[in-house]
XYZ file of C-alpha atoms in Angstrom:
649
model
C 69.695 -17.570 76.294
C 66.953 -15.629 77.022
C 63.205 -16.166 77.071
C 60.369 -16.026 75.011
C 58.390 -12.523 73.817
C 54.833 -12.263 72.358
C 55.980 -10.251 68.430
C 52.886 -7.771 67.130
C 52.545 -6.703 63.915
C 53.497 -7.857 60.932
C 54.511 -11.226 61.105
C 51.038 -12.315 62.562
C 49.452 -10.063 59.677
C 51.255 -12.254 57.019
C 49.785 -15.001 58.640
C 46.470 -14.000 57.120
C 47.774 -12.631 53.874
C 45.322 -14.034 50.670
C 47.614 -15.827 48.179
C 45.843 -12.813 45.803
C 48.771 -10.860 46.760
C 50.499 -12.142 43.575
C 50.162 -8.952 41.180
C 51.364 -8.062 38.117
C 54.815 -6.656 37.500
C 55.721 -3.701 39.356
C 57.250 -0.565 37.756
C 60.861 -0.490 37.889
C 61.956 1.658 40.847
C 64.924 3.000 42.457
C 66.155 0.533 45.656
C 68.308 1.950 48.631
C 71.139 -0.480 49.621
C 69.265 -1.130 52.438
C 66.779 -3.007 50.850
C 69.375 -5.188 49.688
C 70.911 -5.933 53.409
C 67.679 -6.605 54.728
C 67.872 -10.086 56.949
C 65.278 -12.903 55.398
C 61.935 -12.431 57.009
C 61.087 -16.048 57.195
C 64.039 -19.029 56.803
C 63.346 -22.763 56.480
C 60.385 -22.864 58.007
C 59.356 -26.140 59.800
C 55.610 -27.350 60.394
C 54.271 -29.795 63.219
C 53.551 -33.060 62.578
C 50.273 -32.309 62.945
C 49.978 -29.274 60.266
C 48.879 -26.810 62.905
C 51.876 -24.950 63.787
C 55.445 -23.627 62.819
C 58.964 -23.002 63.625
C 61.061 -20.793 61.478
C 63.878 -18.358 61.784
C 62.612 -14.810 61.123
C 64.011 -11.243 61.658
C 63.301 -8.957 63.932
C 65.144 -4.824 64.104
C 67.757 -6.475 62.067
C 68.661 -9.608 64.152
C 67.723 -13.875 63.809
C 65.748 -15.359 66.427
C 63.653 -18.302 66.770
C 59.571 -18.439 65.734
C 56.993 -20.683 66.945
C 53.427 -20.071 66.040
C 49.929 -21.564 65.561
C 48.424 -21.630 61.796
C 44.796 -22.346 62.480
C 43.834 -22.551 66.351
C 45.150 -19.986 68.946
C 45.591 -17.350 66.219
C 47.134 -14.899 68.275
C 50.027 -16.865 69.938
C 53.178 -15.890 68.003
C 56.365 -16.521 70.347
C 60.179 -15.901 69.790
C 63.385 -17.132 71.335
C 66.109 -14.433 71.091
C 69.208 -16.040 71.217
C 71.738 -13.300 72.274
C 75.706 -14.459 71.794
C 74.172 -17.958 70.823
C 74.126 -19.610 67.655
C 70.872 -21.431 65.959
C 72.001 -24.363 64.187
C 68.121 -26.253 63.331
C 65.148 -26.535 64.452
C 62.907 -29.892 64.660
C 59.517 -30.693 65.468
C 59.440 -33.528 68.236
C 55.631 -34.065 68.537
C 52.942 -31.624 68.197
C 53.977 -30.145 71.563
C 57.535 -29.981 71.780
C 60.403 -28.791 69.760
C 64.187 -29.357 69.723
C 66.796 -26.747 68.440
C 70.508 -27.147 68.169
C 71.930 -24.142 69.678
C 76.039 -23.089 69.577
C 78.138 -21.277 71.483
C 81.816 -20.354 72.479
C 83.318 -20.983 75.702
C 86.747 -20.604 77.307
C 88.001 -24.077 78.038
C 91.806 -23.735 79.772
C 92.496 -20.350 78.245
C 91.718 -21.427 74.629
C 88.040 -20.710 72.814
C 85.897 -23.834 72.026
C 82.569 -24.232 70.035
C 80.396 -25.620 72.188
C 76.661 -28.031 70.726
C 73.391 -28.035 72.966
C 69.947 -29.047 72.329
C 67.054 -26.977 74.008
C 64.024 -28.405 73.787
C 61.045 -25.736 73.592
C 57.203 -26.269 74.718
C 54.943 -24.919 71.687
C 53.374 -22.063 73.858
C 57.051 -20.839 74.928
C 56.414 -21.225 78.355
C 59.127 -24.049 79.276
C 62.634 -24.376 77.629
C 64.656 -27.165 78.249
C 68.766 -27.378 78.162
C 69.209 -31.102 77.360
C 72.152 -33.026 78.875
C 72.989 -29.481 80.338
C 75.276 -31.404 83.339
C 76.697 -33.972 81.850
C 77.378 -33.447 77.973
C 81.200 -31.769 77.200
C 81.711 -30.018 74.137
C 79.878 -31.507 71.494
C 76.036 -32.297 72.559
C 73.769 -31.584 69.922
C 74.124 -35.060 67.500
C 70.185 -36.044 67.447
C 70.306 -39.405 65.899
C 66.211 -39.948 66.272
C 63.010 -38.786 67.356
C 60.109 -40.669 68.211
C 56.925 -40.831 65.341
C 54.538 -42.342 67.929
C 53.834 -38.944 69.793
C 55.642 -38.916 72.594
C 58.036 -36.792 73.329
C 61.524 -38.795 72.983
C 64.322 -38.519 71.111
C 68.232 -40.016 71.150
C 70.695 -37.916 72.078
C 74.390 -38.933 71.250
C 76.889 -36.438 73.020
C 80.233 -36.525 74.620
C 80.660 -36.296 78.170
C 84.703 -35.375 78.624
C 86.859 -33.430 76.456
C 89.918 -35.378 76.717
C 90.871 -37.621 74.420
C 92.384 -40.211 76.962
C 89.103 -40.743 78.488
C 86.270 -43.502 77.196
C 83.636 -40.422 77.456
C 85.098 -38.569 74.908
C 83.448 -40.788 72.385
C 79.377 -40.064 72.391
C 77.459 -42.620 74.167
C 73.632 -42.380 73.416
C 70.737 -41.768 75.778
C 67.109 -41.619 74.963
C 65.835 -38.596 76.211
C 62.161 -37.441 77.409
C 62.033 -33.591 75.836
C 59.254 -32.635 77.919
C 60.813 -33.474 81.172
C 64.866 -33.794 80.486
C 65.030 -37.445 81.912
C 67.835 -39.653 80.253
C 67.882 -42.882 80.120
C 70.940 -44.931 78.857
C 70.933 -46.737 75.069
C 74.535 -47.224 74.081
C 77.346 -47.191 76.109
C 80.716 -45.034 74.402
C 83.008 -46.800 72.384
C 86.660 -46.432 71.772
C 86.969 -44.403 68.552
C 83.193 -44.287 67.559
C 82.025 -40.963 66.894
C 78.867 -41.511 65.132
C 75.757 -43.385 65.245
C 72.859 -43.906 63.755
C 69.143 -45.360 64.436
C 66.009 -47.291 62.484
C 62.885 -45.413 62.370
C 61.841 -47.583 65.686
C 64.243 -46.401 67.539
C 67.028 -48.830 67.765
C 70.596 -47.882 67.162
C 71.705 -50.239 64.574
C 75.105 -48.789 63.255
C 78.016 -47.138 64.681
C 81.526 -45.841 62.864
C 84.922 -45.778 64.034
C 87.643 -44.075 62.856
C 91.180 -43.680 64.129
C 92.781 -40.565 63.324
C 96.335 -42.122 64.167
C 96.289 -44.893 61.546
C 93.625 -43.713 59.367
C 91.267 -46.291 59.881
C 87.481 -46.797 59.993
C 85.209 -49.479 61.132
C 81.597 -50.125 60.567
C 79.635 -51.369 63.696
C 76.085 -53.083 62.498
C 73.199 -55.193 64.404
C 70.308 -56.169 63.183
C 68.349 -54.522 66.042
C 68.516 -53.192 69.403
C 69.061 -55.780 71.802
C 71.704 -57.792 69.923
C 75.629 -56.830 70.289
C 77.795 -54.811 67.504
C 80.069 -56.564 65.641
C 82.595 -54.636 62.754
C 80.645 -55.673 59.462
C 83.665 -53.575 57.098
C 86.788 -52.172 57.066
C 88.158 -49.050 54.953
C 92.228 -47.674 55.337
C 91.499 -44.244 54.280
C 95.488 -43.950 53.123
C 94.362 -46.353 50.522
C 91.005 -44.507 49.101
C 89.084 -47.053 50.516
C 85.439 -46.419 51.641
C 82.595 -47.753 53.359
C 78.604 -47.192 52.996
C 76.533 -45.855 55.199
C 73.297 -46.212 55.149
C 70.863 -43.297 54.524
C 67.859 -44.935 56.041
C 67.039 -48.167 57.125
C 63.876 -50.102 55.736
C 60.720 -52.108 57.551
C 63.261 -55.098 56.552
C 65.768 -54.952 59.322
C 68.418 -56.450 56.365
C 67.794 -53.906 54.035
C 68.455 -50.139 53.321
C 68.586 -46.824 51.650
C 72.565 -46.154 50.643
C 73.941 -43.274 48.514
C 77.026 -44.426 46.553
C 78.971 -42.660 44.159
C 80.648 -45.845 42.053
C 79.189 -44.676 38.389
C 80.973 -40.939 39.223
C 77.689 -39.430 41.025
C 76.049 -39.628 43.610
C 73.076 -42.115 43.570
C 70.358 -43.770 45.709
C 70.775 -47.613 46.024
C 68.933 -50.477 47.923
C 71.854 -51.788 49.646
C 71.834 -55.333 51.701
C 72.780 -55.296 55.189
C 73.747 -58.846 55.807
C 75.968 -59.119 52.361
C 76.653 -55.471 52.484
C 75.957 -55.111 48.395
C 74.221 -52.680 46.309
C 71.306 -53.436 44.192
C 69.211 -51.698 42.412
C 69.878 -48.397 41.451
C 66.586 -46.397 42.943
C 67.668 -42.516 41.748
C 69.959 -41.152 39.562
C 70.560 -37.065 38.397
C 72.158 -37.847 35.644
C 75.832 -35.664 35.789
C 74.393 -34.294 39.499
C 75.140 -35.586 43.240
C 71.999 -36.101 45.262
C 71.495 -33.870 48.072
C 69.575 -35.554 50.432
C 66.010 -37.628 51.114
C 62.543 -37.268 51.994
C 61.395 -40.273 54.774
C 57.632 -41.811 54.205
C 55.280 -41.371 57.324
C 56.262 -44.551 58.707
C 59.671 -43.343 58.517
C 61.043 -46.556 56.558
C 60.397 -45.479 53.376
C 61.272 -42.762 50.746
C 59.361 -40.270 49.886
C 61.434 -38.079 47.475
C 64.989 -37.347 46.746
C 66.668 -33.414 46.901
C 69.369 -32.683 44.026
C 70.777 -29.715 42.304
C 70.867 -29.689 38.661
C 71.110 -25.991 37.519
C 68.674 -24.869 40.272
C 67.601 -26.779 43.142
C 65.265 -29.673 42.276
C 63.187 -33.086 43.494
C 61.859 -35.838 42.791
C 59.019 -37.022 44.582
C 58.410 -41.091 44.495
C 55.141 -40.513 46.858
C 52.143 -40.031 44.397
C 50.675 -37.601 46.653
C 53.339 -35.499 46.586
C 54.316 -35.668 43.119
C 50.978 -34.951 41.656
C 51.156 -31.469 44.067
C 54.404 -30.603 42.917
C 52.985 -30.751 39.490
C 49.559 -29.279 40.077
C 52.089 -26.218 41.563
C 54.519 -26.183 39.319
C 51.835 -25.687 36.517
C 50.495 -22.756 38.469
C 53.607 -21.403 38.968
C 54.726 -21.120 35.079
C 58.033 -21.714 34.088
C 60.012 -18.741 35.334
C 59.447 -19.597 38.953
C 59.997 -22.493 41.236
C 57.840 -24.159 43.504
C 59.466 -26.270 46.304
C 57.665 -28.175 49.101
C 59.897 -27.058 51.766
C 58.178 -29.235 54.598
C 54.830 -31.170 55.320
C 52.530 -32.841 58.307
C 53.309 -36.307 59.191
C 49.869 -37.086 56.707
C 50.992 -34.844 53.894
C 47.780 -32.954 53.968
C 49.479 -29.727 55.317
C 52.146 -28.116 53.992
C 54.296 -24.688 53.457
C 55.507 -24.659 49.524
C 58.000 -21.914 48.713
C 57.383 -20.198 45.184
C 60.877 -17.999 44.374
C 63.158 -17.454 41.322
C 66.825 -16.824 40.841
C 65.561 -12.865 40.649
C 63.214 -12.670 43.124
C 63.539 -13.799 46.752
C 60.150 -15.510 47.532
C 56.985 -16.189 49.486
C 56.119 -19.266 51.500
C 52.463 -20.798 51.218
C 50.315 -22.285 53.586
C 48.529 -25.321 51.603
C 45.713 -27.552 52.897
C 45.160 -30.092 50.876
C 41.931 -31.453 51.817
C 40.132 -27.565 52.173
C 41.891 -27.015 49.119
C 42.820 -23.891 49.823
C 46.493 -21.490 49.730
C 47.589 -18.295 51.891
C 50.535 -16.854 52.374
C 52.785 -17.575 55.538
C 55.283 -15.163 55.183
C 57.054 -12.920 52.527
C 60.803 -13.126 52.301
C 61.297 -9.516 51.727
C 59.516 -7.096 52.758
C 61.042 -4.540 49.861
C 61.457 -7.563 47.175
C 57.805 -9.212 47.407
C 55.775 -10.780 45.159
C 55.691 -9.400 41.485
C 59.324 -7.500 41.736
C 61.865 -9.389 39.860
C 65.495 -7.770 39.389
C 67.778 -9.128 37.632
C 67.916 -12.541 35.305
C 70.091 -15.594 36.210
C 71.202 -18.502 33.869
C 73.906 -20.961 34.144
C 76.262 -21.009 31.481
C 79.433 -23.737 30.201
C 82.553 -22.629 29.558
C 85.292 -24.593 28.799
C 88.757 -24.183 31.038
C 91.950 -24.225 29.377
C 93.100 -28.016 30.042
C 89.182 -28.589 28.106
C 87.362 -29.048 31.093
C 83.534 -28.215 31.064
C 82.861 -25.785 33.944
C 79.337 -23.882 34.327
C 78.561 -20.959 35.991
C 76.170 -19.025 37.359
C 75.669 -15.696 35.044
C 73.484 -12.686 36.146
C 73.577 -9.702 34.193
C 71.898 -5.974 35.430
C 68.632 -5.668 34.110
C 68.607 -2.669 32.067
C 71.639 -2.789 30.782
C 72.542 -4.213 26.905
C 74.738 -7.129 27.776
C 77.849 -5.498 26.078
C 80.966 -4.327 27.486
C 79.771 -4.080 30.883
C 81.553 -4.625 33.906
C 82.660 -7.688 35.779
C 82.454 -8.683 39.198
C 84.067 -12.517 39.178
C 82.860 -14.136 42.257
C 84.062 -17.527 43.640
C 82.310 -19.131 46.219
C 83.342 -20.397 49.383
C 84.136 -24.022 50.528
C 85.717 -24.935 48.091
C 83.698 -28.147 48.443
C 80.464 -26.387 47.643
C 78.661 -24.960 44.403
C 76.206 -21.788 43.412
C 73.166 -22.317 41.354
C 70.150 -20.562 40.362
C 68.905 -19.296 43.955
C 68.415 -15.662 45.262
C 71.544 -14.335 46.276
C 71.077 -10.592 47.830
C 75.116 -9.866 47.793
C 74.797 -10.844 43.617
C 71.673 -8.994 42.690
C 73.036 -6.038 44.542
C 76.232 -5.826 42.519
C 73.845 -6.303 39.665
C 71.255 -3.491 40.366
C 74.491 -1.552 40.645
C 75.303 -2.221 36.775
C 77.947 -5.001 37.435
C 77.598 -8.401 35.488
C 78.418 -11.387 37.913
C 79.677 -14.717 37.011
C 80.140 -17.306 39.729
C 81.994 -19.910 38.268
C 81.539 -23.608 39.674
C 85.555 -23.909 39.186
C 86.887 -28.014 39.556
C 86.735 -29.059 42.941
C 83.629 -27.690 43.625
C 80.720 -30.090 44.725
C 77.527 -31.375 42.982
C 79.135 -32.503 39.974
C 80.345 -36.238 40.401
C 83.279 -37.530 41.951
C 85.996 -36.848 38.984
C 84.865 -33.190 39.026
C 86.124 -32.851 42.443
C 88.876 -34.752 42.210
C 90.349 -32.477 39.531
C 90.666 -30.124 42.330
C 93.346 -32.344 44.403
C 96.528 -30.247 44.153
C 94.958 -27.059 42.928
C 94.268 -25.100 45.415
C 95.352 -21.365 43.782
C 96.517 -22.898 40.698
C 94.467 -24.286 38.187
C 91.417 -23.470 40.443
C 92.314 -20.201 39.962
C 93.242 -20.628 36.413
C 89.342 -21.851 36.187
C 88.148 -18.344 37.614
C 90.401 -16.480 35.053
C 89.039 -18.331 31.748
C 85.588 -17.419 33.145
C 86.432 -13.877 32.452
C 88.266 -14.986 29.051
C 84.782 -16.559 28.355
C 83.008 -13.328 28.659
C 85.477 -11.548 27.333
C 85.481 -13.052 23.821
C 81.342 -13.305 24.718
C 81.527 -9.599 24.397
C 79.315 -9.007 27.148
C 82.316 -7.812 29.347
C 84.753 -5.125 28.826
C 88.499 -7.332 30.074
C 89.687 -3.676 31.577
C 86.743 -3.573 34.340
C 86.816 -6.805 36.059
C 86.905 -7.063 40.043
C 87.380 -10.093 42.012
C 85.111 -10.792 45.322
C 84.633 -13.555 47.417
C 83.807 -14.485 51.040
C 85.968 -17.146 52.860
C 87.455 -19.879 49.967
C 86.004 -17.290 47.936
C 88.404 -14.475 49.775
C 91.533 -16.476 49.516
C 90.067 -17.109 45.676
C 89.678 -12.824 45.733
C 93.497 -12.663 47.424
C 95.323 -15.177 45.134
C 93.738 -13.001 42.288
C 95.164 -10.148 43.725
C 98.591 -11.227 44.360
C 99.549 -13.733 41.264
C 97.105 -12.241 38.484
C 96.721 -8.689 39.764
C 96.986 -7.314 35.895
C 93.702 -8.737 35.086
C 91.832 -7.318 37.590
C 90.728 -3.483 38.378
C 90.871 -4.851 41.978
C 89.625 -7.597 44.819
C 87.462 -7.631 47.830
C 88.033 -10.367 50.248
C 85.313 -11.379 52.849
C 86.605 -13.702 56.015
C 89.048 -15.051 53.701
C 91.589 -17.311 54.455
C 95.403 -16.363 54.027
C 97.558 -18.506 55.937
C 97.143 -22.393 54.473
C 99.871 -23.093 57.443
C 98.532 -21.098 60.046
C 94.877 -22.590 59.658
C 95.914 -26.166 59.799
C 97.669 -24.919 63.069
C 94.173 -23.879 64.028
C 92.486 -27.126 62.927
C 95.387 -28.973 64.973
C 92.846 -28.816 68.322
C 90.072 -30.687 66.835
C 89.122 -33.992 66.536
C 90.382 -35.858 63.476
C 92.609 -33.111 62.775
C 95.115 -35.547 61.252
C 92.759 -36.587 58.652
C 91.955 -32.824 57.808
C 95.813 -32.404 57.254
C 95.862 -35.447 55.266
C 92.867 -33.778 53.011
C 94.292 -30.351 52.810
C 97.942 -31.433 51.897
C 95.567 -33.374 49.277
C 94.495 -30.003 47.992
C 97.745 -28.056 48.319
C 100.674 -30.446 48.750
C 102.958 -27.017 49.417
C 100.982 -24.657 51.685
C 103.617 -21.866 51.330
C 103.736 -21.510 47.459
C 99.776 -20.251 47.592
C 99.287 -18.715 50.773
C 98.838 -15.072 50.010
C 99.933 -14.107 53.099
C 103.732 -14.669 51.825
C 103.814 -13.095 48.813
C 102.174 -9.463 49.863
C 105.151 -7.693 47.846
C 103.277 -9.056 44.729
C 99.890 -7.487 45.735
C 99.237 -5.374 41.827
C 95.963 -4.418 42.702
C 93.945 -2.785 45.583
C 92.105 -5.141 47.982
C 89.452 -4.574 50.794
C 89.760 -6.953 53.484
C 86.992 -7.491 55.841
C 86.545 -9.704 58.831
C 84.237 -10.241 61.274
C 86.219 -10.513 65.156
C 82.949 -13.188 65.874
C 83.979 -15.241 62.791
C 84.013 -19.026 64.541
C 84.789 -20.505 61.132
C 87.715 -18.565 59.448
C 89.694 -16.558 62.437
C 90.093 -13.394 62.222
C 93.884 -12.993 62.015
C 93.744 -14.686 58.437
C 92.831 -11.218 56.974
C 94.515 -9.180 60.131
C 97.859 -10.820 59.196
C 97.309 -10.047 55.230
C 96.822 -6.460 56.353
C 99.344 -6.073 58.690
C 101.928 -8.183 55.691
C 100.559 -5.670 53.412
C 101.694 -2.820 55.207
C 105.262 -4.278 56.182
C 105.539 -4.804 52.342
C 105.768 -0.933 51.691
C 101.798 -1.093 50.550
C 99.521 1.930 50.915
C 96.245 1.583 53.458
C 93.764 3.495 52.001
C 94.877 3.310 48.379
C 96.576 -0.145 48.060
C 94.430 -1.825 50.932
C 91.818 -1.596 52.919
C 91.569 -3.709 56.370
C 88.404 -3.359 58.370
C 87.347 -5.482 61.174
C 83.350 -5.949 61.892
C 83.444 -6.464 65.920
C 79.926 -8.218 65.926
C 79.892 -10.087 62.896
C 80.482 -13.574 62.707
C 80.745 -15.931 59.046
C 77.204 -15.987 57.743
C 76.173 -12.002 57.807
C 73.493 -12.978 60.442
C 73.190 -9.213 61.710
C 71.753 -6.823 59.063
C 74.141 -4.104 60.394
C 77.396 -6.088 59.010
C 75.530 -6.627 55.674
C 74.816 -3.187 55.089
C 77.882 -2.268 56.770
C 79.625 -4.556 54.006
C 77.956 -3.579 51.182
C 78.512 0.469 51.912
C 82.265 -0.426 51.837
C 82.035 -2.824 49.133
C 79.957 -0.478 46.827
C 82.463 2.694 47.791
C 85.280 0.403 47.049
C 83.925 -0.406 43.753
C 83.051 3.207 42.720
C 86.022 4.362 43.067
C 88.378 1.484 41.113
C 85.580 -0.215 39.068
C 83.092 2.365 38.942
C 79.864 0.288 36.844
């Protein structure tokens, strides 16, 4: 990890940016695929508790690193970690002076590669960076389970301290931890089993859960605060379905809490009672939508708005505050953009809103309340700013062949008729996951290019209730994959797609989604591109065998795909009908590498072409997320040649 460096230039001029720079509609022009690879200039940025300051990713000559810098006083002071062969994982303000960030890695722990959690803490001027726990946490020590609202500059810090199972300090004990200075002191001693734990908004760790992987077990610890002992409160024998609920926050009343629970099909917010451990009162619903997370009050105990996903991303805001400025924005805004809060001062006077569509990446805002007054932070894109809008996004419902309801994310090219065109059918990754109406660079390049894209939300994928992902138990490249195909059947008989040009492309579920196609349904496509996608069901439960739990992941994935053989790709290459790109990054700490080398190299042993019938090309800097601007446009150059020449739009 290196140290900090003063940035000139542009990102302190968008600091002082007039909101004015909202114009009218620019003319249509024509964009070089660079513009479309271009890294985010700002990402989920984070204000002080006091208003005064920031923390955001940003981009700089094509790579992520770390921003801190002051809004109103010290104009000039702009400072950035660059993280070299790190990862940044978040980013959270401590107190108006100090600043925590998870930060990943890989090390070589006896001869095998490990993933390995830290917490720095940062001072706001950049001149002192702390590694937390740096001497005595093992692999995992980046869990922060609390952070002080009083000022001062403490948090808890749960982290392991061995890597062997056999020993107590492989389960996270939890120390409170001074960010400014590194100082530990000792809150709760490990415990066999428990993994996880969680705090009240004073402080005190209240709850702990245990799980053990060898009976499938788990065990909820609970006190009422922090001086009195645990004791196991529930049981759940995951081989039975059961559950347990966790509290999402914990309420002034030390008996009462915040709880999501899912027992009406979705995901909902419930008061739940700690000593009977009951839900009452229903407190949020999305009707047909999970929840995706909460907002805490100031004090911490409290909510202050709920995150969900209907068709785009949305909120509900129970402070008054905040819900009369999300609907002073939103009328500003009109209805073809979206206005989202993204985070606020510990008073809610200050805050950054980001105004975006589907087509058109977005700007964040600087907002005081109390002057009244809105500038801009920080474009998204510098070639995609304010008044250019590409090309539109709806969802759409199709129904699968078994009847189910499925929707999908449509975006058609923007000066094209929506007739006949071509198809690029894109699954998305997880599976446990789900696309809406958000900016996605990859799609609205394909679309500039003249391609349609549907992104189907195929069953098994998350946000819709727990039936709807259920229906994906056993289907993993079967009637998931049927799902993707009546997408295009949906189009077809739409008549906005022409059934001969349709392409398949996906990145990691979404490659094995983009493989599958190629190898059991290769006469419906023109051909497939497969990003970090997985190959090998066996081979990556082999990989998943040397982390924790792993017995519970097996459990799950046999769950999804009782017989791993019968749809792994990676046995059937002989069947391959259709010419497939397969990229990979060698950094990839998520999917490894050898799930697409070993599709090549089957490819090749099966009497296929390189060049005509496959392409294999490794990236040998890029890692899962395209967080270096060189792989994107890298990928797209290879992805748009690919396409030219077998689906040409």
């Amino acid at each position: 990890m290196r140290g900090f460096s003063v940035v000139a230039g542009v990102l302190l001029a968008q600091l002082c940016v007039s909101a004015r720079a909202e114009t009218a509609p620019a003319p249509r022009k024509q964009w070089p695929i660079e513009a479309f690879a271009e890294l985010p200039m700002m990402e989920r940025p984070e204000l002080s508790p006091d208003g005064m300051r920031l923390a955001a990713r940003v981009s700089r000559d094509g790579e992520l690193l770390l921003m801190i810098a002051a809004i109103a006083d010290e104009p000039n002071r702009i400072r950035t970690l660059q993280l070299g062969e790190n990862d940044l994982n978040w980013w959270r303000w401590v107190n108006d002076d100090w600043l925590i960030a998870g930060i990943g890695s890989e090390a070589n722990v006896q001869g095998m590669p490990w993933s390995i959690s830290r917490v720095a803490s940062i001072k706001r001027d950049g001149t002192k960076i702390n590694l937390l726990a740096k001497n005595v946490a093992a692999q995992n020590g980046d869990d922060v389970i609390w952070v002080a609202r009083d000022g001062t500059p403490r948090i808890l810090l749960a982290y392991q301290s061995s890597i062997y199972g056999n020993d107590l300090g492989f389960w996270p004990q939890v120390d409170e931890v001074d960010v400014a200075t590194g100082k530990m002191r000792p809150v709760v001693t490990s415990r066999q089993n428990v993994m996880s734990w969680y705090a009240d908004a004073t402080g005190a760790v209240r709850m702990g859960v245990g799980y053990d992987d060898s009976t499938r077990t788990s065990k909820l610890l609970y006190r009422a605060d922090g001086r009195s002992s645990f004791r196991t409160i529930d049981r759940a024998d995951r081989r039975r379905d059961e559950s347990m609920v966790v509290p999402m926050l914990f309420t002034a009343d030390p008996g009462r809490a915040i709880a999501s629970d899912d027992h009406e099909g979705t995901d909902a917010l419930y008061e739940y009672d700690l000593t009977r451990l009951e839900l009452g009162k229903k407190v949020f619903a999305a009707p047909g939508f999970d929840i995706d997370g909460i907002e805490r009050d100031t004090a911490g105990t409290g909510l202050a708005g709920v995150r969900f996903t209907a068709d785009g991303p949305g909120v509900h805001w129970f402070d008054e505050g905040l819900a009369k400025i999300q609907a002073d924005i939103d009328k500003a805004v009109g209805a073809h953009r979206r206005a989202r809060i993204v985070s606020t001062s510990r008073d809610h006077q200050r805050m950054i809103v980001h105004v975006g569509s589907a087509d058109q990446p977005g700007t964040y805002y600087y907002y005081d309340t109390s002057a009244g007054a809105m500038s801009i932070l920080s474009k998204i894109s510098q070639n995609f700013g304010p008044g250019v809008h590409l090309s539109p996004v709806r969802t759409i419902r199709y129904k699968a062949r078994d009847g189910l309801e499925i929707a999908a994310v449509l975006t058609l090219p923007a000066d094209r008729e929506p007739k006949n065109l071509p198809l690029i059918l894109m699954p998305h990754g997880g599976p446990f996951a789900r696309d809406s109406e958000e900016w996605d660079w990859w799609v609205q390049f394909l679309a500039y290019r003249g391609y349609a894209v549907l992104q189907p939300n195929y069953r098994g994928s998350s946000g819709y209730g727990t039936a709807f992902a259920e229906k994906g138990e056993g289907q993993w490249g079967l009637a998931m994959q049927d799902d993707l195909n009546d997408a295009v059947d949906w189009a077809v008989k739409e008549g906005m797609v022409d059934a001969k040009r349709v392409c398949i492309v996906g990145a990691s579920y979404g490659g094995y989604a983009a493989m599958r196609g190629a190898q059991r349904d290769g006469g419906r496509y023109r051909c497939a591109i497969s990003y970090a996608g997985v190959s090998d069901l066996s081979a990556m439960m082999r990989y998943d065998s040397r982390f924790l739990n792993h017995g519970t992941r097996k459990d799950w994935m046999k769950e999804q795909a009782p017989d791993f053989a019968s749809v792994s790709p990676v046995n059937f290459a002989a069947q391959f009908s259709t010419p497939i790109l397969l990229m990979h990054g060698k950094k990839d700490r998520r999917v490894q590498m050898n799930q697409s080398r070993e599709m090549a190299e089957k490819l090749k042993a099966a009497g296929k072409v390189a060049g005509r019938d496959y392409i294999y090309v490794e990236q040998p800097l890029a890692d899962h997320f395209f967080s270096r601007q060189a792989d994107r446009l890298d990928f797209l150059q290879r992805m748009d040649a690919f396409l030219k020449e077998h689906n040409p739009a």
